[in-house]
């Protein structure tokens, strides 16, 4: 069930590899028996995605296959959902859905008005203008535009067609955010990508409301360039200064007479 984020565990370092910036993830939807890990080193103009057979293989750096994307990526805001990789095409506002099974692009679509090429990145830069996320309810895109003065926009996205279904303007300036992730329809934003970061802001899409929060977040290696929630495993995946790190999350469940909220 869904709940409100109340705590984040101490970090667990899975591996130290790659450059300072990058992205790594497991599928957010497949059965737990599928433990493949995807690895995308760098934030700029990359096309090489490594698919490891299991977490143990990822830790040892063995037993992987390579996917070469037809279009290069920008940033580190990629996500794997139900066998497809969702990413931002380099030097554009285009969202791409790449299917690993067929090794082909199944959909691509412009996110109208979304900033790109470091127009509205997170505070660390790195072409992180467009960030894809998955929670218990499906696929989201997080970005900013000139129309909303650079504040974070959260959009529900159809995972098949990449059509935007609905959008919310959070009012939070994206360039002031360290990173962000979404749990149960709530966008959580850190106030920095450096040491001393905390989860500072939460925007609830179900009520179009926000609150300021103070949830400690131990940034062990002092430079986060990717932060994503996996609803299947209920953990946060992080790329932190060349380290691949996970955190467990604590969710508070409220039950009322009308049922669980």
PDB file of C-alpha atoms in Angstrom:
ATOM      1  CA  UNK A   1       0.000   0.000   0.000  1.00  0.00           C
ATOM      2  CA  UNK A   2       0.936   3.645  -0.399  1.00  0.00           C
ATOM      3  CA  UNK A   3       2.031   5.963   2.348  1.00  0.00           C
ATOM      4  CA  UNK A   4       3.814   9.162   3.253  1.00  0.00           C
ATOM      5  CA  UNK A   5       7.609   9.212   3.227  1.00  0.00           C
ATOM      6  CA  UNK A   6       8.880   9.602   6.783  1.00  0.00           C
ATOM      7  CA  UNK A   7      12.449   8.355   6.606  1.00  0.00           C
ATOM      8  CA  UNK A   8      15.363   7.257   4.437  1.00  0.00           C
ATOM      9  CA  UNK A   9      17.890   4.680   5.613  1.00  0.00           C
ATOM     10  CA  UNK A  10      21.634   5.011   5.645  1.00  0.00           C
ATOM     11  CA  UNK A  11      23.139   4.349   2.213  1.00  0.00           C
ATOM     12  CA  UNK A  12      24.346   0.932   1.099  1.00  0.00           C
ATOM     13  CA  UNK A  13      27.102   1.065  -1.520  1.00  0.00           C
ATOM     14  CA  UNK A  14      26.573  -1.630  -4.139  1.00  0.00           C
ATOM     15  CA  UNK A  15      29.500  -0.840  -6.397  1.00  0.00           C
ATOM     16  CA  UNK A  16      32.058   1.866  -7.207  1.00  0.00           C
ATOM     17  CA  UNK A  17      32.434   2.234 -10.975  1.00  0.00           C
ATOM     18  CA  UNK A  18      32.177   4.601 -13.892  1.00  0.00           C
ATOM     19  CA  UNK A  19      32.522   8.353 -14.021  1.00  0.00           C
ATOM     20  CA  UNK A  20      31.240  10.946 -11.563  1.00  0.00           C
ATOM     21  CA  UNK A  21      27.840  11.054 -13.277  1.00  0.00           C
ATOM     22  CA  UNK A  22      25.553   8.274 -14.479  1.00  0.00           C
ATOM     23  CA  UNK A  23      22.455   6.181 -13.979  1.00  0.00           C
ATOM     24  CA  UNK A  24      21.706   2.606 -12.954  1.00  0.00           C
ATOM     25  CA  UNK A  25      18.424   0.825 -12.320  1.00  0.00           C
ATOM     26  CA  UNK A  26      16.333  -2.322 -12.299  1.00  0.00           C
ATOM     27  CA  UNK A  27      12.952  -2.683 -14.000  1.00  0.00           C
ATOM     28  CA  UNK A  28      10.249  -1.001 -11.921  1.00  0.00           C
ATOM     29  CA  UNK A  29       7.495  -3.421 -12.960  1.00  0.00           C
ATOM     30  CA  UNK A  30       8.737  -6.916 -13.840  1.00  0.00           C
ATOM     31  CA  UNK A  31       8.381  -9.938 -11.493  1.00  0.00           C
ATOM     32  CA  UNK A  32      10.895 -10.164  -8.673  1.00  0.00           C
ATOM     33  CA  UNK A  33      12.558 -13.147 -10.372  1.00  0.00           C
ATOM     34  CA  UNK A  34      13.850 -10.700 -13.006  1.00  0.00           C
ATOM     35  CA  UNK A  35      16.843  -9.088 -11.312  1.00  0.00           C
ATOM     36  CA  UNK A  36      18.549  -7.577 -14.354  1.00  0.00           C
ATOM     37  CA  UNK A  37      20.435  -4.326 -13.824  1.00  0.00           C
ATOM     38  CA  UNK A  38      20.889  -1.573 -16.435  1.00  0.00           C
ATOM     39  CA  UNK A  39      23.882   0.752 -16.342  1.00  0.00           C
ATOM     40  CA  UNK A  40      24.397   4.034 -18.242  1.00  0.00           C
ATOM     41  CA  UNK A  41      27.671   5.803 -17.517  1.00  0.00           C
ATOM     42  CA  UNK A  42      27.865   9.565 -18.108  1.00  0.00           C
ATOM     43  CA  UNK A  43      25.268  12.235 -18.797  1.00  0.00           C
ATOM     44  CA  UNK A  44      26.313  13.635 -22.172  1.00  0.00           C
ATOM     45  CA  UNK A  45      25.643  12.150 -25.596  1.00  0.00           C
ATOM     46  CA  UNK A  46      25.897   8.512 -24.496  1.00  0.00           C
ATOM     47  CA  UNK A  47      24.384   5.585 -26.403  1.00  0.00           C
ATOM     48  CA  UNK A  48      25.776   2.519 -24.627  1.00  0.00           C
ATOM     49  CA  UNK A  49      23.518   0.704 -22.133  1.00  0.00           C
ATOM     50  CA  UNK A  50      24.854  -2.348 -20.296  1.00  0.00           C
ATOM     51  CA  UNK A  51      22.356  -4.993 -19.200  1.00  0.00           C
ATOM     52  CA  UNK A  52      23.599  -7.264 -16.405  1.00  0.00           C
ATOM     53  CA  UNK A  53      21.887 -10.579 -15.757  1.00  0.00           C
ATOM     54  CA  UNK A  54      21.621 -10.042 -11.996  1.00  0.00           C
ATOM     55  CA  UNK A  55      22.691  -7.751  -9.186  1.00  0.00           C
ATOM     56  CA  UNK A  56      25.523 -10.151  -8.330  1.00  0.00           C
ATOM     57  CA  UNK A  57      26.769  -9.930 -11.924  1.00  0.00           C
ATOM     58  CA  UNK A  58      26.559  -6.147 -11.749  1.00  0.00           C
ATOM     59  CA  UNK A  59      28.629  -6.091  -8.568  1.00  0.00           C
ATOM     60  CA  UNK A  60      31.275  -8.294 -10.179  1.00  0.00           C
ATOM     61  CA  UNK A  61      31.069  -6.498 -13.545  1.00  0.00           C
ATOM     62  CA  UNK A  62      30.408  -9.745 -15.436  1.00  0.00           C
ATOM     63  CA  UNK A  63      27.721 -11.374 -17.620  1.00  0.00           C
ATOM     64  CA  UNK A  64      26.289  -8.393 -19.455  1.00  0.00           C
ATOM     65  CA  UNK A  65      25.038  -7.563 -22.917  1.00  0.00           C
ATOM     66  CA  UNK A  66      25.319  -4.191 -24.601  1.00  0.00           C
ATOM     67  CA  UNK A  67      22.532  -2.138 -26.170  1.00  0.00           C
ATOM     68  CA  UNK A  68      23.530   0.689 -28.495  1.00  0.00           C
ATOM     69  CA  UNK A  69      20.720   3.241 -28.561  1.00  0.00           C
ATOM     70  CA  UNK A  70      19.824   4.687 -31.975  1.00  0.00           C
ATOM     71  CA  UNK A  71      19.653   8.186 -30.452  1.00  0.00           C
ATOM     72  CA  UNK A  72      22.009   9.454 -27.752  1.00  0.00           C
ATOM     73  CA  UNK A  73      20.710  10.437 -24.324  1.00  0.00           C
ATOM     74  CA  UNK A  74      20.888  13.619 -22.287  1.00  0.00           C
ATOM     75  CA  UNK A  75      21.103  13.741 -18.510  1.00  0.00           C
ATOM     76  CA  UNK A  76      20.668  10.853 -16.080  1.00  0.00           C
ATOM     77  CA  UNK A  77      16.885  10.833 -15.647  1.00  0.00           C
ATOM     78  CA  UNK A  78      16.299   7.501 -17.373  1.00  0.00           C
ATOM     79  CA  UNK A  79      14.007   4.767 -16.107  1.00  0.00           C
ATOM     80  CA  UNK A  80      13.259   1.151 -17.071  1.00  0.00           C
ATOM     81  CA  UNK A  81       9.567   0.287 -16.969  1.00  0.00           C
ATOM     82  CA  UNK A  82       8.046  -2.999 -18.164  1.00  0.00           C
ATOM     83  CA  UNK A  83      10.940  -3.912 -20.449  1.00  0.00           C
ATOM     84  CA  UNK A  84      11.440  -0.463 -22.001  1.00  0.00           C
ATOM     85  CA  UNK A  85      13.930   2.308 -21.338  1.00  0.00           C
ATOM     86  CA  UNK A  86      12.555   5.851 -21.210  1.00  0.00           C
ATOM     87  CA  UNK A  87      15.041   8.647 -21.787  1.00  0.00           C
ATOM     88  CA  UNK A  88      15.505  12.188 -23.094  1.00  0.00           C
ATOM     89  CA  UNK A  89      17.010  12.411 -26.576  1.00  0.00           C
ATOM     90  CA  UNK A  90      20.164  14.541 -26.628  1.00  0.00           C
ATOM     91  CA  UNK A  91      19.730  18.223 -27.589  1.00  0.00           C
ATOM     92  CA  UNK A  92      15.937  18.017 -27.720  1.00  0.00           C
ATOM     93  CA  UNK A  93      12.726  17.937 -25.675  1.00  0.00           C
ATOM     94  CA  UNK A  94      11.940  14.498 -27.130  1.00  0.00           C
ATOM     95  CA  UNK A  95      11.063  11.544 -24.903  1.00  0.00           C
ATOM     96  CA  UNK A  96      12.143   8.151 -26.285  1.00  0.00           C
ATOM     97  CA  UNK A  97      10.858   4.674 -25.447  1.00  0.00           C
ATOM     98  CA  UNK A  98      13.414   2.005 -26.339  1.00  0.00           C
ATOM     99  CA  UNK A  99      12.326  -1.631 -26.015  1.00  0.00           C
ATOM    100  CA  UNK A 100      15.116  -3.970 -24.882  1.00  0.00           C
ATOM    101  CA  UNK A 101      13.478  -7.148 -26.208  1.00  0.00           C
ATOM    102  CA  UNK A 102      13.179  -5.940 -29.810  1.00  0.00           C
ATOM    103  CA  UNK A 103      16.154  -3.544 -29.576  1.00  0.00           C
ATOM    104  CA  UNK A 104      14.077  -0.841 -31.221  1.00  0.00           C
ATOM    105  CA  UNK A 105      12.425   2.515 -30.511  1.00  0.00           C
ATOM    106  CA  UNK A 106       8.684   1.940 -30.021  1.00  0.00           C
ATOM    107  CA  UNK A 107       7.711   5.576 -29.440  1.00  0.00           C
ATOM    108  CA  UNK A 108       9.109   9.081 -29.298  1.00  0.00           C
ATOM    109  CA  UNK A 109       7.330  12.338 -28.622  1.00  0.00           C
ATOM    110  CA  UNK A 110       8.138  15.955 -27.848  1.00  0.00           C
ATOM    111  CA  UNK A 111       7.366  17.171 -24.329  1.00  0.00           C
ATOM    112  CA  UNK A 112       5.968  20.466 -25.496  1.00  0.00           C
ATOM    113  CA  UNK A 113       7.761  23.439 -23.969  1.00  0.00           C
ATOM    114  CA  UNK A 114      10.107  21.403 -21.786  1.00  0.00           C
ATOM    115  CA  UNK A 115      13.519  22.949 -21.312  1.00  0.00           C
ATOM    116  CA  UNK A 116      16.562  21.029 -22.509  1.00  0.00           C
ATOM    117  CA  UNK A 117      20.333  21.486 -22.987  1.00  0.00           C
ATOM    118  CA  UNK A 118      20.824  22.793 -19.425  1.00  0.00           C
ATOM    119  CA  UNK A 119      18.003  25.327 -19.650  1.00  0.00           C
ATOM    120  CA  UNK A 120      16.318  24.007 -16.498  1.00  0.00           C
ATOM    121  CA  UNK A 121      18.557  21.284 -15.031  1.00  0.00           C
ATOM    122  CA  UNK A 122      18.816  20.254 -11.402  1.00  0.00           C
ATOM    123  CA  UNK A 123      21.391  22.200  -9.395  1.00  0.00           C
ATOM    124  CA  UNK A 124      24.244  19.907 -10.484  1.00  0.00           C
ATOM    125  CA  UNK A 125      23.683  20.630 -14.202  1.00  0.00           C
ATOM    126  CA  UNK A 126      24.528  17.717 -16.467  1.00  0.00           C
ATOM    127  CA  UNK A 127      21.694  18.205 -18.987  1.00  0.00           C
ATOM    128  CA  UNK A 128      19.306  16.965 -16.265  1.00  0.00           C
ATOM    129  CA  UNK A 129      16.382  18.990 -17.623  1.00  0.00           C
ATOM    130  CA  UNK A 130      14.001  16.043 -18.144  1.00  0.00           C
ATOM    131  CA  UNK A 131      13.704  13.315 -15.503  1.00  0.00           C
ATOM    132  CA  UNK A 132      11.588  10.177 -15.985  1.00  0.00           C
ATOM    133  CA  UNK A 133      10.205   8.407 -12.922  1.00  0.00           C
ATOM    134  CA  UNK A 134       7.944   5.501 -12.046  1.00  0.00           C
ATOM    135  CA  UNK A 135       5.846   5.017  -8.926  1.00  0.00           C
ATOM    136  CA  UNK A 136       3.030   2.684  -7.893  1.00  0.00           C
ATOM    137  CA  UNK A 137       0.674   4.245 -10.454  1.00  0.00           C
ATOM    138  CA  UNK A 138       2.893   4.406 -13.545  1.00  0.00           C
ATOM    139  CA  UNK A 139       5.209   6.639 -15.565  1.00  0.00           C
ATOM    140  CA  UNK A 140       5.953  10.327 -14.931  1.00  0.00           C
ATOM    141  CA  UNK A 141       8.108  13.031 -16.506  1.00  0.00           C
ATOM    142  CA  UNK A 142       9.532  15.892 -14.448  1.00  0.00           C
ATOM    143  CA  UNK A 143      10.849  19.012 -16.163  1.00  0.00           C
ATOM    144  CA  UNK A 144      10.385  22.791 -16.358  1.00  0.00           C
ATOM    145  CA  UNK A 145       9.462  25.295 -19.024  1.00  0.00           C
ATOM    146  CA  UNK A 146       9.542  29.011 -19.796  1.00  0.00           C
ATOM    147  CA  UNK A 147       5.747  29.026 -19.516  1.00  0.00           C
ATOM    148  CA  UNK A 148       5.906  28.263 -15.808  1.00  0.00           C
ATOM    149  CA  UNK A 149       9.015  30.365 -15.091  1.00  0.00           C
ATOM    150  CA  UNK A 150      11.306  27.381 -14.627  1.00  0.00           C
ATOM    151  CA  UNK A 151       9.316  25.747 -11.845  1.00  0.00           C
ATOM    152  CA  UNK A 152       9.092  21.970 -11.695  1.00  0.00           C
ATOM    153  CA  UNK A 153       6.270  20.437 -13.735  1.00  0.00           C
ATOM    154  CA  UNK A 154       5.112  16.894 -12.953  1.00  0.00           C
ATOM    155  CA  UNK A 155       3.358  15.099 -15.843  1.00  0.00           C
ATOM    156  CA  UNK A 156       1.640  11.725 -15.969  1.00  0.00           C
ATOM    157  CA  UNK A 157       2.743  10.030 -19.191  1.00  0.00           C
ATOM    158  CA  UNK A 158       1.194   7.177 -21.151  1.00  0.00           C
ATOM    159  CA  UNK A 159       3.992   4.568 -21.154  1.00  0.00           C
ATOM    160  CA  UNK A 160       2.916   3.197 -24.536  1.00  0.00           C
ATOM    161  CA  UNK A 161       2.589   6.410 -26.564  1.00  0.00           C
ATOM    162  CA  UNK A 162       4.454   8.938 -24.358  1.00  0.00           C
ATOM    163  CA  UNK A 163       1.451  11.251 -24.532  1.00  0.00           C
ATOM    164  CA  UNK A 164       1.147  13.602 -21.541  1.00  0.00           C
ATOM    165  CA  UNK A 165      -2.079  12.764 -19.697  1.00  0.00           C
ATOM    166  CA  UNK A 166      -2.072  15.511 -17.057  1.00  0.00           C
ATOM    167  CA  UNK A 167       0.398  18.029 -15.637  1.00  0.00           C
ATOM    168  CA  UNK A 168       0.897  19.864 -12.342  1.00  0.00           C
ATOM    169  CA  UNK A 169       2.954  23.014 -11.707  1.00  0.00           C
ATOM    170  CA  UNK A 170       4.627  22.528  -8.332  1.00  0.00           C
ATOM    171  CA  UNK A 171       5.852  26.106  -7.941  1.00  0.00           C
ATOM    172  CA  UNK A 172       9.332  24.842  -6.952  1.00  0.00           C
ATOM    173  CA  UNK A 173      12.231  26.254  -9.039  1.00  0.00           C
ATOM    174  CA  UNK A 174      13.930  23.330 -10.751  1.00  0.00           C
ATOM    175  CA  UNK A 175      17.398  24.865 -10.757  1.00  0.00           C
ATOM    176  CA  UNK A 176      17.216  25.026  -6.937  1.00  0.00           C
ATOM    177  CA  UNK A 177      16.467  21.313  -6.624  1.00  0.00           C
ATOM    178  CA  UNK A 178      19.284  18.854  -6.039  1.00  0.00           C
ATOM    179  CA  UNK A 179      17.350  15.835  -7.321  1.00  0.00           C
ATOM    180  CA  UNK A 180      13.800  14.463  -7.086  1.00  0.00           C
ATOM    181  CA  UNK A 181      11.826  11.211  -6.974  1.00  0.00           C
ATOM    182  CA  UNK A 182       8.179  10.231  -6.793  1.00  0.00           C
ATOM    183  CA  UNK A 183       6.410   7.840  -4.384  1.00  0.00           C
ATOM    184  CA  UNK A 184       2.658   7.208  -4.423  1.00  0.00           C
ATOM    185  CA  UNK A 185       1.950  10.274  -6.551  1.00  0.00           C
ATOM    186  CA  UNK A 186       3.995  12.588  -4.327  1.00  0.00           C
ATOM    187  CA  UNK A 187       7.068  14.318  -5.744  1.00  0.00           C
ATOM    188  CA  UNK A 188       9.874  14.639  -3.196  1.00  0.00           C
ATOM    189  CA  UNK A 189      12.643  17.160  -3.848  1.00  0.00           C
ATOM    190  CA  UNK A 190      16.063  17.440  -2.218  1.00  0.00           C
ATOM    191  CA  UNK A 191      17.454  20.895  -1.533  1.00  0.00           C
ATOM    192  CA  UNK A 192      20.964  20.040  -2.737  1.00  0.00           C
ATOM    193  CA  UNK A 193      23.018  17.467  -4.628  1.00  0.00           C
ATOM    194  CA  UNK A 194      25.954  17.975  -2.245  1.00  0.00           C
ATOM    195  CA  UNK A 195      26.729  16.968   1.344  1.00  0.00           C
ATOM    196  CA  UNK A 196      24.114  18.110   3.854  1.00  0.00           C
ATOM    197  CA  UNK A 197      21.211  17.454   1.496  1.00  0.00           C
ATOM    198  CA  UNK A 198      17.754  16.662   2.836  1.00  0.00           C
ATOM    199  CA  UNK A 199      14.322  16.016   1.368  1.00  0.00           C
ATOM    200  CA  UNK A 200      12.977  19.533   1.630  1.00  0.00           C
ATOM    201  CA  UNK A 201       9.766  19.712  -0.404  1.00  0.00           C
ATOM    202  CA  UNK A 202       6.831  17.417  -1.222  1.00  0.00           C
ATOM    203  CA  UNK A 203       4.151  18.016  -3.867  1.00  0.00           C
ATOM    204  CA  UNK A 204       0.992  15.881  -3.778  1.00  0.00           C
ATOM    205  CA  UNK A 205      -0.597  15.395  -7.169  1.00  0.00           C
ATOM    206  CA  UNK A 206      -3.819  13.954  -5.723  1.00  0.00           C
ATOM    207  CA  UNK A 207      -4.601  17.256  -3.971  1.00  0.00           C
ATOM    208  CA  UNK A 208      -2.430  19.689  -5.978  1.00  0.00           C
ATOM    209  CA  UNK A 209      -0.865  20.825  -2.708  1.00  0.00           C
ATOM    210  CA  UNK A 210       2.642  21.043  -1.278  1.00  0.00           C
ATOM    211  CA  UNK A 211       4.475  21.130   2.024  1.00  0.00           C
ATOM    212  CA  UNK A 212       8.012  21.731   3.176  1.00  0.00           C
ATOM    213  CA  UNK A 213       9.663  18.724   4.764  1.00  0.00           C
ATOM    214  CA  UNK A 214      12.811  17.976   6.766  1.00  0.00           C
ATOM    215  CA  UNK A 215      13.791  14.365   6.054  1.00  0.00           C
ATOM    216  CA  UNK A 216      17.507  13.632   6.569  1.00  0.00           C
ATOM    217  CA  UNK A 217      19.286  12.168   3.572  1.00  0.00           C
ATOM    218  CA  UNK A 218      22.852  10.949   4.048  1.00  0.00           C
ATOM    219  CA  UNK A 219      24.796  11.947   0.939  1.00  0.00           C
ATOM    220  CA  UNK A 220      27.841   9.786   1.623  1.00  0.00           C
ATOM    221  CA  UNK A 221      29.977  10.680  -1.407  1.00  0.00           C
ATOM    222  CA  UNK A 222      28.869  14.318  -1.645  1.00  0.00           C
ATOM    223  CA  UNK A 223      27.700  14.521  -5.267  1.00  0.00           C
ATOM    224  CA  UNK A 224      24.413  12.964  -6.385  1.00  0.00           C
ATOM    225  CA  UNK A 225      23.614  12.995 -10.098  1.00  0.00           C
ATOM    226  CA  UNK A 226      20.726  10.483 -10.171  1.00  0.00           C
ATOM    227  CA  UNK A 227      18.035   9.594  -7.637  1.00  0.00           C
ATOM    228  CA  UNK A 228      15.071   7.320  -8.407  1.00  0.00           C
ATOM    229  CA  UNK A 229      12.485   5.304  -6.496  1.00  0.00           C
ATOM    230  CA  UNK A 230      11.744   1.726  -7.504  1.00  0.00           C
ATOM    231  CA  UNK A 231       8.177   0.855  -6.393  1.00  0.00           C
ATOM    232  CA  UNK A 232       8.721  -2.874  -6.909  1.00  0.00           C
ATOM    233  CA  UNK A 233      11.622  -2.991  -4.458  1.00  0.00           C
ATOM    234  CA  UNK A 234      10.711   0.094  -2.402  1.00  0.00           C
ATOM    235  CA  UNK A 235      14.238   1.439  -2.509  1.00  0.00           C
ATOM    236  CA  UNK A 236      15.957   4.542  -3.852  1.00  0.00           C
ATOM    237  CA  UNK A 237      18.645   4.047  -6.489  1.00  0.00           C
ATOM    238  CA  UNK A 238      21.390   6.669  -6.522  1.00  0.00           C
ATOM    239  CA  UNK A 239      24.509   7.485  -8.517  1.00  0.00           C
ATOM    240  CA  UNK A 240      26.771   9.302  -6.094  1.00  0.00           C
ATOM    241  CA  UNK A 241      30.165  10.480  -7.325  1.00  0.00           C
ATOM    242  CA  UNK A 242      31.019   7.259  -9.163  1.00  0.00           C
ATOM    243  CA  UNK A 243      29.300   5.004  -6.598  1.00  0.00           C
ATOM    244  CA  UNK A 244      26.091   3.051  -7.142  1.00  0.00           C
ATOM    245  CA  UNK A 245      24.128   3.293  -3.905  1.00  0.00           C
ATOM    246  CA  UNK A 246      20.714   2.198  -2.583  1.00  0.00           C
ATOM    247  CA  UNK A 247      18.542   3.452   0.287  1.00  0.00           C
ATOM    248  CA  UNK A 248      15.505   1.888   1.933  1.00  0.00           C
ATOM    249  CA  UNK A 249      12.520   4.141   2.530  1.00  0.00           C
ATOM    250  CA  UNK A 250      10.057   4.257   5.421  1.00  0.00           C
ATOM    251  CA  UNK A 251       6.447   5.018   4.540  1.00  0.00           C
ATOM    252  CA  UNK A 252       3.761   5.924   7.079  1.00  0.00           C
ATOM    253  CA  UNK A 253       0.343   4.424   6.363  1.00  0.00           C
ATOM    254  CA  UNK A 254      -2.742   6.262   7.597  1.00  0.00           C
ATOM    255  CA  UNK A 255      -5.954   4.306   8.006  1.00  0.00           C
ATOM    256  CA  UNK A 256      -9.240   6.099   8.552  1.00  0.00           C
ATOM    257  CA  UNK A 257     -12.839   4.952   8.887  1.00  0.00           C
ATOM    258  CA  UNK A 258     -13.175   5.400   5.135  1.00  0.00           C
ATOM    259  CA  UNK A 259     -10.219   3.090   4.486  1.00  0.00           C
ATOM    260  CA  UNK A 260      -6.541   3.489   3.827  1.00  0.00           C
ATOM    261  CA  UNK A 261      -5.302   6.895   2.657  1.00  0.00           C
TER     262      UNK A 261
END
